[in-house]
Short mmCIF file of C-alpha atoms in Angstrom, two decimals:
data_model
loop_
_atom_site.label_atom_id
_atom_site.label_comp_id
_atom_site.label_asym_id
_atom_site.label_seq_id
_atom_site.Cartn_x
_atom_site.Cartn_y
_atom_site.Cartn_z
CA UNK B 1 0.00 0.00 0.00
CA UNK B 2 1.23 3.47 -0.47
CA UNK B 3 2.46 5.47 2.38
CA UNK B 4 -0.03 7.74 3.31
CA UNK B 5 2.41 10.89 3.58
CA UNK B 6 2.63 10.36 -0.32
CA UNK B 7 -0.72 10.34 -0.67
CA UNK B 8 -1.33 13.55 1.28
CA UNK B 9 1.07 14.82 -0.19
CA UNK B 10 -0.06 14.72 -3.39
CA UNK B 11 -3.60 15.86 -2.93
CA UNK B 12 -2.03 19.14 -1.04
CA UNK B 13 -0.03 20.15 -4.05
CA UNK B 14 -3.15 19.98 -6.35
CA UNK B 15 -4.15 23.03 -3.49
CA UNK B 16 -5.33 26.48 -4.56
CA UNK B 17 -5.70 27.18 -8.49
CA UNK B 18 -4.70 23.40 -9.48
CA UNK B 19 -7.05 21.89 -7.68
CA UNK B 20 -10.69 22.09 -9.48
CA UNK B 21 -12.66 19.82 -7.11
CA UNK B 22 -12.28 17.14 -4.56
CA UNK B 23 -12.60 14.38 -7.58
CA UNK B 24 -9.69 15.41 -9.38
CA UNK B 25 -7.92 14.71 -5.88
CA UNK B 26 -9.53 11.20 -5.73
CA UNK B 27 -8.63 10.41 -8.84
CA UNK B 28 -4.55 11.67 -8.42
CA UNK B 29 -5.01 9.58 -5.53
CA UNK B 30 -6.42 6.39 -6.74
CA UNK B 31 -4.23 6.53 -10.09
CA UNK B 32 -0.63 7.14 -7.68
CA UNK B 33 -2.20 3.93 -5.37
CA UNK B 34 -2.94 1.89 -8.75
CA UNK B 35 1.23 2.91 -10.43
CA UNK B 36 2.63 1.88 -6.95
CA UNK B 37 0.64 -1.20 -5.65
CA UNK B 38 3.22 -4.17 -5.25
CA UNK B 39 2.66 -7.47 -6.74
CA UNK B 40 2.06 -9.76 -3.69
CA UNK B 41 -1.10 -12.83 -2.91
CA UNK B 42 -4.11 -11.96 -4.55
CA UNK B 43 -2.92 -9.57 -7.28
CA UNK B 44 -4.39 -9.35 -10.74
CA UNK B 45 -0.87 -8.77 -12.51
CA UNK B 46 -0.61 -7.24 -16.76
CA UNK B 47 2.23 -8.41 -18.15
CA UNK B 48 3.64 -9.02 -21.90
CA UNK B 49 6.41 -11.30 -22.12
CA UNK B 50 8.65 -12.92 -24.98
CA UNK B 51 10.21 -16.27 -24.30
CA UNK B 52 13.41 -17.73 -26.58
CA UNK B 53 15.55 -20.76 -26.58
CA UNK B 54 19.28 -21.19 -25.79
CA UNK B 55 19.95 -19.93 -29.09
CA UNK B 56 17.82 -16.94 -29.29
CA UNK B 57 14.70 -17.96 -30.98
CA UNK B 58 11.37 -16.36 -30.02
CA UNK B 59 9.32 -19.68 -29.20
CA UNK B 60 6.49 -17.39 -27.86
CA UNK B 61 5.38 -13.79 -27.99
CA UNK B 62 2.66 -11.70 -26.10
CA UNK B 63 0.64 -9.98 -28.83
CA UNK B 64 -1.99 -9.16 -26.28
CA UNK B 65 -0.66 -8.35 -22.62
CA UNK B 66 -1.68 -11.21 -20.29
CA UNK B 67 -3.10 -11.17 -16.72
CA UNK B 68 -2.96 -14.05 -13.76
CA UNK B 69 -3.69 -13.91 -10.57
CA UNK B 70 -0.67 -14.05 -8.52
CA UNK B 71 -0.05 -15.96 -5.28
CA UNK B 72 0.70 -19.78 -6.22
CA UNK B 73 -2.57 -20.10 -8.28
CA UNK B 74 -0.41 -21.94 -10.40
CA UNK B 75 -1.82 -19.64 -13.34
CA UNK B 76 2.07 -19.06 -14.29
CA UNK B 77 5.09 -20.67 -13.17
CA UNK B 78 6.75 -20.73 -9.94
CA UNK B 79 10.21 -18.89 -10.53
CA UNK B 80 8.26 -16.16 -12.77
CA UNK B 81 5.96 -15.18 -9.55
CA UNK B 82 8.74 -15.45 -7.25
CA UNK B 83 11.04 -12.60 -9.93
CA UNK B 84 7.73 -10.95 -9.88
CA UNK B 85 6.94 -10.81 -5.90
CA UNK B 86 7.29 -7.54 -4.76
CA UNK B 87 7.56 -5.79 -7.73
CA UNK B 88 5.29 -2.81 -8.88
CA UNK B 89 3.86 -1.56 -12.82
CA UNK B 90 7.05 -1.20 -14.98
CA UNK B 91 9.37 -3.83 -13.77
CA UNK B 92 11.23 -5.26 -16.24
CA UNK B 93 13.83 -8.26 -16.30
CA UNK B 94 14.76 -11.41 -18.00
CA UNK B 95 14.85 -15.05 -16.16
CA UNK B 96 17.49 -17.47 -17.67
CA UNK B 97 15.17 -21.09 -16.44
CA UNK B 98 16.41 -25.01 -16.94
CA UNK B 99 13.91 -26.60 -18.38
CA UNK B 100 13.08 -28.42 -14.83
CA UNK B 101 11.60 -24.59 -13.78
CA UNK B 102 10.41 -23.78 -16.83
CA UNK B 103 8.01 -26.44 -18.67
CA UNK B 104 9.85 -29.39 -16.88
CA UNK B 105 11.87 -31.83 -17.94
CA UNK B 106 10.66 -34.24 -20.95
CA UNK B 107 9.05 -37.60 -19.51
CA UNK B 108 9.37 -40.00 -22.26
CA UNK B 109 6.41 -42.07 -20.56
CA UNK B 110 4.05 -39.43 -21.38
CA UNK B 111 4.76 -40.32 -25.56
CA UNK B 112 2.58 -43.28 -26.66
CA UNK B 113 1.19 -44.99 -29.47
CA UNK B 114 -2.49 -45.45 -29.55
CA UNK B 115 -4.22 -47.99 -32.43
CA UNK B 116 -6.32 -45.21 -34.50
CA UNK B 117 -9.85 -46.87 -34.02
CA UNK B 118 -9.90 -45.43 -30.45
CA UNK B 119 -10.21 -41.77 -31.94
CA UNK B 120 -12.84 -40.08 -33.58
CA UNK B 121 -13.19 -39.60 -37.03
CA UNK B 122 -11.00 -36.64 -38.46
CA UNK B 123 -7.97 -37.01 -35.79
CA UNK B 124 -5.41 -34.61 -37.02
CA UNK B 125 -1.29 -34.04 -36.82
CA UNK B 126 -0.90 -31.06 -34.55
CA UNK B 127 -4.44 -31.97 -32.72
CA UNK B 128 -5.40 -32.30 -28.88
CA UNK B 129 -6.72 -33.83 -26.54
CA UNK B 130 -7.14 -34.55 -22.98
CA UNK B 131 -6.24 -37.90 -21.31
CA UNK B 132 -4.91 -40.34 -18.72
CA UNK B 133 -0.68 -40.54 -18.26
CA UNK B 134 1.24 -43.56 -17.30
CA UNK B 135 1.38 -41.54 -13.81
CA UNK B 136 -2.81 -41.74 -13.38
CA UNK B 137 -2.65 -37.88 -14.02
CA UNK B 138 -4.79 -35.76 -16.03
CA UNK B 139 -2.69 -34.69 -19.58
CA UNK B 140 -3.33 -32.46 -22.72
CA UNK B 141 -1.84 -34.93 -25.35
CA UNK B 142 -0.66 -33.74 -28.31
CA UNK B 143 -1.11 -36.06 -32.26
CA UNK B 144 2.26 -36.23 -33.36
CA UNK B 145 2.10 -38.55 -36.29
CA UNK B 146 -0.36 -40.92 -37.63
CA UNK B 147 0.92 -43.66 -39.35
CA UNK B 148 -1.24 -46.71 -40.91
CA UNK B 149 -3.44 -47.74 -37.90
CA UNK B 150 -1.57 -45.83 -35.12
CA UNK B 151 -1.35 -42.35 -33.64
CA UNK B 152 1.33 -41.34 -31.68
CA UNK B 153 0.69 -38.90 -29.06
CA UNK B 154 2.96 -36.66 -27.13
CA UNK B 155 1.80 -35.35 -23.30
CA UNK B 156 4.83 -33.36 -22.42
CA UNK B 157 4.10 -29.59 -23.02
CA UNK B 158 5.34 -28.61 -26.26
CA UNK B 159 8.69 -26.71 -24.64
CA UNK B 160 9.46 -29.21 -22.13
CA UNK B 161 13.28 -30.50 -21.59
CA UNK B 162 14.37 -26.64 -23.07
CA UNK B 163 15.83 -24.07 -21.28
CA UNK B 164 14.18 -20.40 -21.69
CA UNK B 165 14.79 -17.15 -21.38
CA UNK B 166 11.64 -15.07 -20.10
CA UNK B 167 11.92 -11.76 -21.07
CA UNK B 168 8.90 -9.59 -18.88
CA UNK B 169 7.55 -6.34 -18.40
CA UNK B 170 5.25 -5.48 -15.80
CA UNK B 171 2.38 -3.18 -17.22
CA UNK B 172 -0.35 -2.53 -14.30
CA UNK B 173 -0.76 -4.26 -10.84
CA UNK B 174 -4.48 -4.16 -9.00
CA UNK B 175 -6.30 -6.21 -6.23
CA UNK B 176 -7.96 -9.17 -7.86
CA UNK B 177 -11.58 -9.45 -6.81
CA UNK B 178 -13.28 -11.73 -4.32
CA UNK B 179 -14.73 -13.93 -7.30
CA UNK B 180 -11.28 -13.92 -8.87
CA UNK B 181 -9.66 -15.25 -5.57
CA UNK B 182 -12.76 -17.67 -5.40
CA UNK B 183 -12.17 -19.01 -8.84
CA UNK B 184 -8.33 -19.09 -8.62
CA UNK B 185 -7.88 -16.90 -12.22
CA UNK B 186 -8.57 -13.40 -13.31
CA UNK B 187 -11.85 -12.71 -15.43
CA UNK B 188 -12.05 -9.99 -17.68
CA UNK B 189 -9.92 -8.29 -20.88
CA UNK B 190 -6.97 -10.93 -21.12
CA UNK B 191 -8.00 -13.19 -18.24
CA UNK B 192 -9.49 -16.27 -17.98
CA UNK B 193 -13.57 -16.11 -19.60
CA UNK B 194 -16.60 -17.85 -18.63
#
């Protein structure tokens, strides 16, 4: 929270000629809170971020800012929150992350080769879908290949067993709501949608 000398502060220089009305105060006021709130549990945190291999290839790019709920929601990963903790609107740096804290590491027990009569009709290279691991844990498998009668599918995230770079910027920090809390995820412009 801001300190509140900075906040009176602030509304006694708008004093005299400056100041037009009590709402232009409120407004300095809530706009200085909003550019200084630090990222900690329970904030709704902008960021864009651009994410490249060991050898400098952009392997993903924010077009659109994105927003998670901070606070082990597990809405992004660990090491980014704990950069981020602390941190207010315009932070900036880059994490260097092993693959083990970035997408983890690649389990080849989580690539199999299912006969093609279990899928529906129209099963496609590059397709998803959600299933059981070796491990008895809910996956998103990817279709690697289908060859003759067989599909091979892939459950390890698409950049596990690479190391990153995470390259972010911090563009606003706010209080997530009490639903947002409730529901673990941010709702709204770049959050999560019902």
């Amino acid at each position: 929270t801001e300190p509140a000398h900075l906040v009176g502060l602030t509304c006694c220089h708008l004093g005299g000629h400056h100041r037009r009305d009590n709402v232009d105060c409120q407004k300095i006021t809530a706009n200085l809170h909003k550019h200084t709130m630090k990222i900690e549990k329970n904030s709704a945190v902008t960021l864009r971020f651009k994410v490249t291999d060991k050898l400098g290839k952009v392997v993903e790019e924010s077009q659109e800012p994105m927003v998670y709920l901070h606070g082990g929601y597990g809405n992004t990963l660990p090491k980014i929150e704990e950069a981020l903790d602390g941190q207010v609107s315009g932070f900036k740096t880059t994490l260097d992350l092993l693959a083990a804290d970035a997408f983890g590491d690649r389990d080849e027990g989580l690539v199999q080769t299912i006969p093609k009569t279990q899928f529906p009709a129209g099963v496609k290279v590059g397709g998803q879908l959600e299933g059981h691991g070796d491990d008895g844990r809910t996956h998103v498998f990817t279709v690697m290949k289908i060859k003759g009668d067989t599909v091979l599918l892939d459950g390890n995230h698409p950049l596990a067993g690479k190391d990153l770079k995470f390259s972010l910027a911090v563009m606003d920090v706010r209080a997530a709501s009490e639903e947002e809390i409730a529901h673990g995820h941010v709702h709204g412009e770049h959050g999560h949608q019902h």
